[in-house]
Coordinates of C-alpha atoms in Angstrom, one line a residue:
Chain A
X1 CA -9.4 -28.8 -3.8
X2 CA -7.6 -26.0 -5.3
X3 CA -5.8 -25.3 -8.1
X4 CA -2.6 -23.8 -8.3
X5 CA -1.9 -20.9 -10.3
X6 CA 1.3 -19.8 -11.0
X7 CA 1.8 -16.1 -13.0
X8 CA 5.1 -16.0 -14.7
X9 CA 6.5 -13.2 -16.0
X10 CA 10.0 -11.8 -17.7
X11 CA 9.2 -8.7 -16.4
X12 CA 7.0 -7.5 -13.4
X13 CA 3.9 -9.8 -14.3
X14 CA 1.8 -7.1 -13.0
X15 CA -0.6 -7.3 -16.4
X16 CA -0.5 -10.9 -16.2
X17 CA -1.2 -10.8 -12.7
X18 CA -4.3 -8.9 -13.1
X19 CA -5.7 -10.5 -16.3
X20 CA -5.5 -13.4 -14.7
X21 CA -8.1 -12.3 -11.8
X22 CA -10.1 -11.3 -14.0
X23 CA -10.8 -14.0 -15.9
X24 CA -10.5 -16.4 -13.0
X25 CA -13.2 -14.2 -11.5
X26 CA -15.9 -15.5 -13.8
X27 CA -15.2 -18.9 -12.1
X28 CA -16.7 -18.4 -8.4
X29 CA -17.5 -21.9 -7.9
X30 CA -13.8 -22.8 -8.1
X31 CA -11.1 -22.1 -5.9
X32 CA -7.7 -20.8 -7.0
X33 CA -4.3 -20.5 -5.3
X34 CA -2.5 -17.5 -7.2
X35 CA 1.7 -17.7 -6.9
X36 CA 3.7 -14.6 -8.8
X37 CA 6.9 -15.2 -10.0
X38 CA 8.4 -11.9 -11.9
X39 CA 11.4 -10.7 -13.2
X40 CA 12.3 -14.7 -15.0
X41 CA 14.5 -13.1 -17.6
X42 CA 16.2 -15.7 -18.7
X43 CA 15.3 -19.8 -19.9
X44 CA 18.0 -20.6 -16.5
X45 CA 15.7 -18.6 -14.3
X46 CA 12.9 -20.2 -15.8
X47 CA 13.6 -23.8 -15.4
X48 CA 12.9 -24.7 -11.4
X49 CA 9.6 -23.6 -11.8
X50 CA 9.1 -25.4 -15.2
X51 CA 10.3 -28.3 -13.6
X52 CA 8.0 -27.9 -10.8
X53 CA 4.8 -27.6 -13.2
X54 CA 5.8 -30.5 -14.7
X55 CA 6.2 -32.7 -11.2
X56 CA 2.7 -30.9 -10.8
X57 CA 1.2 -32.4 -14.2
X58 CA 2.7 -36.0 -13.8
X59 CA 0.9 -36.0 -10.4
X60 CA -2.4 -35.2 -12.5
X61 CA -2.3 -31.6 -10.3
X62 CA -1.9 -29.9 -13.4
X63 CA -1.7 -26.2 -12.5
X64 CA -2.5 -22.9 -14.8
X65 CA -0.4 -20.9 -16.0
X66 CA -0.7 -17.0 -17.0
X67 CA 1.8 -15.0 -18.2
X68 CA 3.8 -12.8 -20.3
X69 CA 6.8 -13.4 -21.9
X70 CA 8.3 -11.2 -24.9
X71 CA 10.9 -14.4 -25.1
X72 CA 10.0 -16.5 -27.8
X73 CA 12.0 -19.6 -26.3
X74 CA 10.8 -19.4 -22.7
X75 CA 7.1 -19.5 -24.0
X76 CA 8.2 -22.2 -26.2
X77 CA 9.2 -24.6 -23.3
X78 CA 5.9 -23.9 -21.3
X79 CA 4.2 -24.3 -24.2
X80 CA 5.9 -28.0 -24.6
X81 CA 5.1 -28.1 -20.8
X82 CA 1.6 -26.9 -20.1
X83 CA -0.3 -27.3 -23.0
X84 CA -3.7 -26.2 -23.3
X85 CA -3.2 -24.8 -19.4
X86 CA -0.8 -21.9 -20.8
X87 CA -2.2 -18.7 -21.1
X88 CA 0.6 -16.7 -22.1
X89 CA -0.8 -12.5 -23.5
X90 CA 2.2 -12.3 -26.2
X91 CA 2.0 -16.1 -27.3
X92 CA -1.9 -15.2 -27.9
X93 CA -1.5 -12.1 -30.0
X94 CA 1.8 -11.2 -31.3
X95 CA 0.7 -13.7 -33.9
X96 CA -2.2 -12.4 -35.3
X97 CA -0.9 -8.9 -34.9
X98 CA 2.5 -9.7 -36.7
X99 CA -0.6 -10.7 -39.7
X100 CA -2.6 -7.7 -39.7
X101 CA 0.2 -5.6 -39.2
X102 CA 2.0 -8.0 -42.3
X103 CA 5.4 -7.3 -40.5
X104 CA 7.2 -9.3 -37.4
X105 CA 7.4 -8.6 -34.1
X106 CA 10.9 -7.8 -32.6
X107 CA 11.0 -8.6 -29.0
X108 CA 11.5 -5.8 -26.4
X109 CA 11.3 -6.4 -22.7
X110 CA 10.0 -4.0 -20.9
X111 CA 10.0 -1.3 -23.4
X112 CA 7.4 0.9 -21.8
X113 CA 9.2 1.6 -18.3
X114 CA 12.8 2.0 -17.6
X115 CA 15.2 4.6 -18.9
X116 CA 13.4 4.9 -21.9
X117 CA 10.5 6.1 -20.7
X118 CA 12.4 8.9 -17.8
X119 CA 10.8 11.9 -19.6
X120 CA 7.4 10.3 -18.1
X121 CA 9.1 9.2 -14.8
X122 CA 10.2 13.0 -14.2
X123 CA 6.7 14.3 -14.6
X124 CA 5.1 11.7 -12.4
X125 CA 8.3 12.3 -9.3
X126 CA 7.3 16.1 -10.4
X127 CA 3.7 15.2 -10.0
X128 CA 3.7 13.4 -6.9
X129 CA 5.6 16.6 -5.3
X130 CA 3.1 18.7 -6.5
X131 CA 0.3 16.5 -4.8
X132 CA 1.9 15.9 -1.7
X133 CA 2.9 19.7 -1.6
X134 CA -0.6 20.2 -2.2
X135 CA -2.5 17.9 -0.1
X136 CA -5.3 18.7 2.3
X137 CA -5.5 21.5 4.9
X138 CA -1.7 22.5 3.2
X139 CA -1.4 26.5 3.2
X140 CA 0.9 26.2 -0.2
X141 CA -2.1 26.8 -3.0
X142 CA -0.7 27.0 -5.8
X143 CA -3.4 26.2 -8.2
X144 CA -2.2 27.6 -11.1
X145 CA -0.3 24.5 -11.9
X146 CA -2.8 21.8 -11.2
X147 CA -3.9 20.4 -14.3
X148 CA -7.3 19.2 -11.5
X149 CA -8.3 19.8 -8.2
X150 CA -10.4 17.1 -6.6
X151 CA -12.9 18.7 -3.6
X152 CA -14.6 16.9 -1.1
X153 CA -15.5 16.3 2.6
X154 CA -12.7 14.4 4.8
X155 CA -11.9 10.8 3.5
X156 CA -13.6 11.2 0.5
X157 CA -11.0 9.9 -1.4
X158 CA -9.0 13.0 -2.5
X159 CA -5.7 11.9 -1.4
X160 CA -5.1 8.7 -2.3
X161 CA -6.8 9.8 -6.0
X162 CA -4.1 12.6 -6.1
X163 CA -1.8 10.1 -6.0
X164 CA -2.4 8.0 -7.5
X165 CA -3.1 10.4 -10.8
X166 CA 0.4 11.6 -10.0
X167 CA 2.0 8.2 -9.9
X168 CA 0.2 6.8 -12.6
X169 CA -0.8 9.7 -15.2
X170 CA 1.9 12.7 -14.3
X171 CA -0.9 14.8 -13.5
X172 CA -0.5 17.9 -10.8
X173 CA -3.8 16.9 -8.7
X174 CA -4.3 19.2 -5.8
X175 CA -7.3 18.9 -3.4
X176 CA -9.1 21.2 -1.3
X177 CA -11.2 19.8 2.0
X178 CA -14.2 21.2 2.2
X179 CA -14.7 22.2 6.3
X180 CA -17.8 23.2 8.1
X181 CA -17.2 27.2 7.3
X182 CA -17.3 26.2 3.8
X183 CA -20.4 23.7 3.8
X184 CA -22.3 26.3 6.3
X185 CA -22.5 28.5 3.1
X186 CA -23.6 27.7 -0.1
X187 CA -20.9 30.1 -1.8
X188 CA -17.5 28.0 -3.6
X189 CA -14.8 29.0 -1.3
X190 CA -12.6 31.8 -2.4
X191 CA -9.8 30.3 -3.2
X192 CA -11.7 28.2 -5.9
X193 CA -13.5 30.7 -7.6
X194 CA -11.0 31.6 -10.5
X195 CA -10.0 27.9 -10.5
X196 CA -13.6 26.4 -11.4
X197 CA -12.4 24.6 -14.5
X198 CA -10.5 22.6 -13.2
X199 CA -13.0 21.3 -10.2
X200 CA -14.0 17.8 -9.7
X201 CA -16.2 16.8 -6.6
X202 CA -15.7 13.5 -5.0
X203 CA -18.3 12.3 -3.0
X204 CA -19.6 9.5 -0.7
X205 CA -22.5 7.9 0.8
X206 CA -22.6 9.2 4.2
X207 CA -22.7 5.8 6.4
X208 CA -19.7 4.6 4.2
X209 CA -17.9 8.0 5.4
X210 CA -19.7 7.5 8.8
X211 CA -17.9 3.9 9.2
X212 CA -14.5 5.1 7.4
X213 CA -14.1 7.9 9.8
X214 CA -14.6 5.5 12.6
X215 CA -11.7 4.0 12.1
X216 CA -9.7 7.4 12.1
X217 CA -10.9 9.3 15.6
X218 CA -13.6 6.4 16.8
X219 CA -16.7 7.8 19.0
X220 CA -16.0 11.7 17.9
X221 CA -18.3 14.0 16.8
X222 CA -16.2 14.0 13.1
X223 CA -17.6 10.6 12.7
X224 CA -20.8 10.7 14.2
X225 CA -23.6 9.5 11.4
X226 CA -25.5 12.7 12.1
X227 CA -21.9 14.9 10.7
X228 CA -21.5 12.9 8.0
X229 CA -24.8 13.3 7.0
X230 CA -24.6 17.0 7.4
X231 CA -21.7 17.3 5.5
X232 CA -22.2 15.1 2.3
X233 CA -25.9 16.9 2.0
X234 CA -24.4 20.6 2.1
X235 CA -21.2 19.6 0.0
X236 CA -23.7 17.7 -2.7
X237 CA -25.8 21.1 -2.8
X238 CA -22.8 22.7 -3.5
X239 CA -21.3 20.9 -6.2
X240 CA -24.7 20.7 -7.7
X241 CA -25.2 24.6 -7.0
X242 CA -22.2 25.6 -9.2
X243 CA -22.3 22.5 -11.8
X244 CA -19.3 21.0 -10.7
X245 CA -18.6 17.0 -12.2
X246 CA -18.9 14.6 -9.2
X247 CA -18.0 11.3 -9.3
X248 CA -19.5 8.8 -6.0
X249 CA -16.3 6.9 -4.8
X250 CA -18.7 4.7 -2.2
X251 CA -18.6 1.7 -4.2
X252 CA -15.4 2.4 -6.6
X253 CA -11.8 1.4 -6.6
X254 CA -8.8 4.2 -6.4
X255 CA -8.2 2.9 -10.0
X256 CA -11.9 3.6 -11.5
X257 CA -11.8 7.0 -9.7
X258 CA -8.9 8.1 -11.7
X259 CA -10.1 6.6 -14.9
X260 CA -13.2 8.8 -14.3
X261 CA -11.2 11.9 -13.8
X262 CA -9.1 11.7 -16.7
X263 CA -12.2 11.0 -18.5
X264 CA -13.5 14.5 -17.2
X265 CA -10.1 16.4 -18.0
X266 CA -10.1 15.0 -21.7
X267 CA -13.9 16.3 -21.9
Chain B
X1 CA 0.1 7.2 -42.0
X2 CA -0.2 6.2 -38.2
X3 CA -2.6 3.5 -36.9
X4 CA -5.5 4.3 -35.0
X5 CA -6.1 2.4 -31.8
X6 CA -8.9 2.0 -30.1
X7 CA -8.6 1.1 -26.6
X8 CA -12.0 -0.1 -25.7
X9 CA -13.5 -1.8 -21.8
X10 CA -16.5 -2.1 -20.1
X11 CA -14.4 -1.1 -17.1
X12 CA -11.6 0.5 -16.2
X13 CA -9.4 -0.8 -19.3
X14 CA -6.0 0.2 -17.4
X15 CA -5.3 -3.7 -18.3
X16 CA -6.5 -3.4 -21.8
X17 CA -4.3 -0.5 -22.2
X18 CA -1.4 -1.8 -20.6
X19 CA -1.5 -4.9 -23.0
X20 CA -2.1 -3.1 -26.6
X21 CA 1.3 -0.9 -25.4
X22 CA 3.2 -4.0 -24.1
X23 CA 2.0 -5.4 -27.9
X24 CA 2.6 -2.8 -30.2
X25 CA 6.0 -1.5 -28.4
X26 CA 6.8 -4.7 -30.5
X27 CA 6.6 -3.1 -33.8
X28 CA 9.0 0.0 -33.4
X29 CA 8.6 1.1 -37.2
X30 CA 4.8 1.8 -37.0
X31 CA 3.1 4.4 -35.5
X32 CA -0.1 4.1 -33.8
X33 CA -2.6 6.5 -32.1
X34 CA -4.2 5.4 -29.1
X35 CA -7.5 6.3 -27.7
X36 CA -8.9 5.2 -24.9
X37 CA -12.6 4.5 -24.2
X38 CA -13.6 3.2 -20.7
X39 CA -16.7 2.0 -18.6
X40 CA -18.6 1.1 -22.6
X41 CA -21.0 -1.3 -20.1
X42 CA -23.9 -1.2 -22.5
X43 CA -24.5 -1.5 -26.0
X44 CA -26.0 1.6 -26.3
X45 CA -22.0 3.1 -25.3
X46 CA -20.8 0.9 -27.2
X47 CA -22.8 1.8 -30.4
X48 CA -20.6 5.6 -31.2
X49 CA -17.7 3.8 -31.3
X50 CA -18.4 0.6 -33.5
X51 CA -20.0 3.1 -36.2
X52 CA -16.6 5.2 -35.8
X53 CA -14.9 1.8 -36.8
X54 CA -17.2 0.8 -39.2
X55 CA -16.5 4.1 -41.1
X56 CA -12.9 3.8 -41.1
X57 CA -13.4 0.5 -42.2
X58 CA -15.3 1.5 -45.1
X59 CA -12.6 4.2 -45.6
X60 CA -10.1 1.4 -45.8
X61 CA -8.3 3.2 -43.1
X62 CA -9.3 0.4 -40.9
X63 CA -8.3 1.2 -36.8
X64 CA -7.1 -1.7 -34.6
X65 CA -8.8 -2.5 -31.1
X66 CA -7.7 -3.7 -28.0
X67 CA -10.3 -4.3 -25.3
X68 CA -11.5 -5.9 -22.2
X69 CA -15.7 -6.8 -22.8
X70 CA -16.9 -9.2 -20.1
X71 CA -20.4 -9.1 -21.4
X72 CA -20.5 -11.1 -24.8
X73 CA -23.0 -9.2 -26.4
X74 CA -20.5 -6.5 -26.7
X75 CA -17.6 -8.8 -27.8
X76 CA -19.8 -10.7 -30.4
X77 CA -21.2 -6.9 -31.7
X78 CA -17.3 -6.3 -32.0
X79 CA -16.2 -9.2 -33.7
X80 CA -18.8 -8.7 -36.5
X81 CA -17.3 -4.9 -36.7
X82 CA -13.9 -5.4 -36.6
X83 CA -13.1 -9.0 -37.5
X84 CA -9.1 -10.2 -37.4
X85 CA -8.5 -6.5 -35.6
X86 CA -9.9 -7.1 -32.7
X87 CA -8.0 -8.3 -29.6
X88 CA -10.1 -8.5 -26.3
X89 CA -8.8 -10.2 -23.0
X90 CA -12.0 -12.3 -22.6
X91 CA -12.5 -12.9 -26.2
X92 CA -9.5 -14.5 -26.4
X93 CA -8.8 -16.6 -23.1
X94 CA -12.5 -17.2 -21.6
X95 CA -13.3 -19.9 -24.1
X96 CA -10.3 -21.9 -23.6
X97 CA -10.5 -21.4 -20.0
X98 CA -13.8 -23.1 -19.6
X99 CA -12.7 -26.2 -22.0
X100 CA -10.0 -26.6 -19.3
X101 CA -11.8 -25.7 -16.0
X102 CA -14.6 -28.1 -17.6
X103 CA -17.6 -25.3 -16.9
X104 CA -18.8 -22.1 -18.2
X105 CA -17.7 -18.8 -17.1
X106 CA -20.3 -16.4 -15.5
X107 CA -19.7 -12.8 -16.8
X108 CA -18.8 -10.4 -13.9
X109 CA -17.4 -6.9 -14.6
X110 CA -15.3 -5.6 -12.4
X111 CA -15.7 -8.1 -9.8
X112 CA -12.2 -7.2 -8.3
X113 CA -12.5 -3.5 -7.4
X114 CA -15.2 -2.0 -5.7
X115 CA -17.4 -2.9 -2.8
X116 CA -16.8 -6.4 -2.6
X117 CA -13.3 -5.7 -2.2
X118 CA -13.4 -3.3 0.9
X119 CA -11.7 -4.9 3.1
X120 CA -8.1 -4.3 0.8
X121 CA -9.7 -0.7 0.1
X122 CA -9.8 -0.3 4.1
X123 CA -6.5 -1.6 4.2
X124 CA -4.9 0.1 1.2
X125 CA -6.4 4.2 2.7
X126 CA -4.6 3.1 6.3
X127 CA -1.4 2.0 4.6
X128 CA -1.3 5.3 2.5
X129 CA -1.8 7.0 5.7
X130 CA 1.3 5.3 7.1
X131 CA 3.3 5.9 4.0
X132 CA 2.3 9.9 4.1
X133 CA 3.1 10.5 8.1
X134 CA 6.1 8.4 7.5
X135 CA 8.1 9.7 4.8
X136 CA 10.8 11.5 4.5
X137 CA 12.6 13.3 7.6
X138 CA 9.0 13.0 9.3
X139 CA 9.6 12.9 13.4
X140 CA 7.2 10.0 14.0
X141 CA 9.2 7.2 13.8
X142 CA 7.0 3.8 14.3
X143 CA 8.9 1.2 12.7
X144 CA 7.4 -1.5 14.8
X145 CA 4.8 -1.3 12.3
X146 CA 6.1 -0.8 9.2
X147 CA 6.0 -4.0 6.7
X148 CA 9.0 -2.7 5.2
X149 CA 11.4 0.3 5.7
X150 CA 13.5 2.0 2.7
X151 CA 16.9 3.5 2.7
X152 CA 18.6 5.2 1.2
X153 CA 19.9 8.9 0.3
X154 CA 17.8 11.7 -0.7
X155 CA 15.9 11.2 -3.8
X156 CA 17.2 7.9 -4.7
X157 CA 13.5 6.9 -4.9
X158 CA 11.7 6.2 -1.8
X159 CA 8.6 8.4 -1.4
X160 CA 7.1 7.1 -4.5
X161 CA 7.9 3.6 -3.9
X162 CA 6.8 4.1 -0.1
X163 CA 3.2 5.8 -2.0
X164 CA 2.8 2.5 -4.9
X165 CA 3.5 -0.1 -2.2
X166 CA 0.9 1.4 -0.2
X167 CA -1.6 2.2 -3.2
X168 CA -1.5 -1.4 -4.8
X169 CA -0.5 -3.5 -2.3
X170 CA -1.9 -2.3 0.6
X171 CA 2.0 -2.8 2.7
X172 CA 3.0 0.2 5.5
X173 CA 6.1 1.3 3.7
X174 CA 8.2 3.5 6.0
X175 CA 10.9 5.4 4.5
X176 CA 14.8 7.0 6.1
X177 CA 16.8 8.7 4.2
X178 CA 20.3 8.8 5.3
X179 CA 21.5 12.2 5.8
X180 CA 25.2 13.6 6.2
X181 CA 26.3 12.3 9.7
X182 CA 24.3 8.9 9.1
X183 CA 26.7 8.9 6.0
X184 CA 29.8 9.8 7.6
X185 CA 29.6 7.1 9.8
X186 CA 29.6 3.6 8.7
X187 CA 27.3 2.7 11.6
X188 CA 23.7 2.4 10.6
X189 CA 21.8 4.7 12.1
X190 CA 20.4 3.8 15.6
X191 CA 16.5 3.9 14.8
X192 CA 17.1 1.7 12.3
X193 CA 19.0 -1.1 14.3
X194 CA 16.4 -3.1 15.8
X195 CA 14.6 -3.3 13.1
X196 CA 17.1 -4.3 10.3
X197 CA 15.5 -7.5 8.8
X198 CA 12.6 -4.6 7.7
X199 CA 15.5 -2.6 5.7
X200 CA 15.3 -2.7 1.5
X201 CA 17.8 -0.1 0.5
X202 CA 17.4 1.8 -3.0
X203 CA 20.5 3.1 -4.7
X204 CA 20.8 4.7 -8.1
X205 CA 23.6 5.9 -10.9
X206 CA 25.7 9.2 -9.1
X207 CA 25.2 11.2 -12.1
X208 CA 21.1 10.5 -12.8
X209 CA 21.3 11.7 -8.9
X210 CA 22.3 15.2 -10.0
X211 CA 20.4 15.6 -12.6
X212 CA 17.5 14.9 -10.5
X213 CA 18.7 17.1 -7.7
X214 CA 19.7 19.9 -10.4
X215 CA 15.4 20.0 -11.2
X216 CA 14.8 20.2 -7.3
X217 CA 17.6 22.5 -6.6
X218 CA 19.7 23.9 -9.4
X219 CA 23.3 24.7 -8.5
X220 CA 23.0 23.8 -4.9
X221 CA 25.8 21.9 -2.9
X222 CA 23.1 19.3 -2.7
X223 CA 22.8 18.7 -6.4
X224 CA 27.1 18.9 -7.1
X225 CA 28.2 16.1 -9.0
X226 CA 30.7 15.8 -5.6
X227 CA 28.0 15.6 -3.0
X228 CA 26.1 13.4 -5.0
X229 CA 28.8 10.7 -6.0
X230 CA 30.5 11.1 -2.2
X231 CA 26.2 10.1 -1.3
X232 CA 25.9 7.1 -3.0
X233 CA 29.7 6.0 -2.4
X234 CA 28.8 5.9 1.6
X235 CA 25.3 4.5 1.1
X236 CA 26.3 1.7 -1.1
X237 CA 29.3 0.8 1.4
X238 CA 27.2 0.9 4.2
X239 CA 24.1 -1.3 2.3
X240 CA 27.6 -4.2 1.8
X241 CA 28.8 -3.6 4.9
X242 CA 25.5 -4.2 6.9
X243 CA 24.2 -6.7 3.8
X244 CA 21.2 -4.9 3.1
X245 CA 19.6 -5.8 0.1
X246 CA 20.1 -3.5 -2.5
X247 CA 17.8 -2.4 -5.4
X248 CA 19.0 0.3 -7.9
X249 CA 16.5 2.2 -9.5
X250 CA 18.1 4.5 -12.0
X251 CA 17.0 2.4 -15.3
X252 CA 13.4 1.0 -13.9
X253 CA 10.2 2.6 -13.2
X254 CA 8.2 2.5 -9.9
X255 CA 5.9 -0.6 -10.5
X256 CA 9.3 -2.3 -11.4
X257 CA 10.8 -1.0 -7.6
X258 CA 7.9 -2.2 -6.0
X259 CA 7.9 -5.6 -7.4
X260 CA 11.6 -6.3 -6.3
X261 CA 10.7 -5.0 -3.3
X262 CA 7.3 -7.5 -2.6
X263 CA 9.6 -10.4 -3.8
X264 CA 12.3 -9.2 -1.2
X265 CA 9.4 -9.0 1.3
X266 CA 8.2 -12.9 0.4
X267 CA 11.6 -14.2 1.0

């Protein structure tokens, strides 16, 4: 049978949300059943569900609970009602950090996002223009401005990267596609030559890009193995030809692609 | 004198990072300095770093650290370094965890992204294919699709809502933005009519509007405090009129957006 999960939050729960699947991974034997409820700002919002964990415990169903909740009440009542089944990210260290910083916490919701924060929000809207300005095959190439550009085959993963380093880091990411007139050579296209700097290669393991462009124009000679092949081989000699960083997105997430690249731009 | 931080995974540590910000956002009359230090997945990466600590320790300038360590070695290693100023994800909740799931965790790193989880990749690439041929004033116009289709008027927010939904939660986000004669008009517009239970409108302040505008398009017509307050006056009369659920997004950020808009979605 499975246990319930419920993540709680007074704000989007999206940190509680992923710690909890990550600790919850290291159980495979188990089986959980993961319910989000953000945005509970206030002990009224609060109570249905703390009335439903509690119908939950008293039919020995006891569910866990993950969350994260600046409010010291609300974390108060679910500590009252979940016990040892609470695992709440501010009830576990604003404590000991309130010590070792030998001052108290004030409570701020939501601090990091909002209003507050629209200095950032205008360089990531700014930065998201800039990407999709700059996406691939786009004749605008403005690559003055692009604090990286990512080149690669097709469906490497340039776009969605680009994106997501706009939406989440405010960085200009442009990408160039590298085409067959490009990969027949073994010269870095023109356009990239004063730009070197700021080049980081994605690549990928050819049946991986094989079955990926599959799915996008099925039975064409674009996704035939033998292309893909091809391509990757001449595109890897290149980026090893001219010492460009490559990162292998075969077996990464969107997420550990970007957190390679900003790795490389600090660097 | 400012804090160091050290922000400190075997992985990714986007979660890591997101929590020692969510923490010390709490203590607004200290300053910290955060640097981040991902994909440490051995002791030998690991081993820079805790003699960096244990010489600012010795310096009595000692740095606090957030991390995310699956592999106990590491976390034990850390521990001994940093004592009371350590705060790690797995540290803190695994043990606990186990007492109450009554078995022992098996370390896994990453287990969420990656290979395993290609089906959501897969599924994540087509929906950010959607979102990009779909946006804004685009001609191809297939709703029947979409899991979910924004309104509203012209930078109120949409395109980088349309791009998170599709990036994290793998949802076809279509977007329309209502132009001058759909305005006009208090009819909503006719490509949008059989497909209203789809519609999440976004809305935000008049005068954030123009100053967004102003960046895109100083001292057009399209940025006028007029234009823009006339805008939002016949948007948010048609959302009421046609009771479309409304979000505004001039005070929240993105993630914030998307997770009103998944919870409209559930409902």
């Amino acid at each position: 049978m499975s246990t319930r999960v419920f993540i709680l939050s007074d704000h989007t729960g999206i940190t509680a949300a992923s710690i909890s699947r990550a600790l919850l991974a290291q159980f495979p034997h188990q089986s959980f059943e993961l319910e989000e409820h953000p945005f509970l700002d206030s002990l009224e919002k609060v109570t249905a569900i703390v009335t439903e964990i509690a119908r939950l415990n008293a039919e020995h169903q006891p569910p866990l609970v993950f969350s994260s909740f600046v409010n010291g009440e609300i974390r108060d009542l679910l500590v009252r009602t979940c016990g040892k089944r609470l695992f709440d990210i501010f009830e576990a260290f604003t404590p000991p950090l309130e010590k070792v910083l030998g001052e108290p916490a004030s409570p701020v919701t939501g601090q990091l996002h909002g209003i507050g924060n629209s200095g950032s929000y205008t360089a990531r809207i700014k930065a998201l223009d800039y990407a999709m300005i700059h996406d691939d095959g786009s004749i605008t190439r403005n690559y003055e401005k692009a604090d990286v550009i990512l080149i690669g085959v097709s469906r490497s993963g340039k776009t969605p990267t680009c994106l997501y380093l706009a939406l989440h880091n405010g960085l200009q990411a442009a990408n160039y596609p590298l085409v067959d007139e490009d990969l027949e050579s073994s010269r870095l296209p023109g356009v990239l030559q004063e730009f070197k700097s700021k080049l980081v290669a994605l690549t990928i393991d050819p049946r991986q890009l094989h079955r990926i462009r599959q799915q996008r124009r099925p039975g064409s000679r674009y996704a035939s193995p033998g292309q893909c092949e091809w391509e990757v081989h001449q595109a890897e000699n290149l980026f090893r030809k001219h010492h460009i960083p490559v990162i292998d997105t075969t077996a990464i997430s969107i997420e550990e692609i970007a957190v390679h690249i900003t790795a490389e731009i600090m660097h």
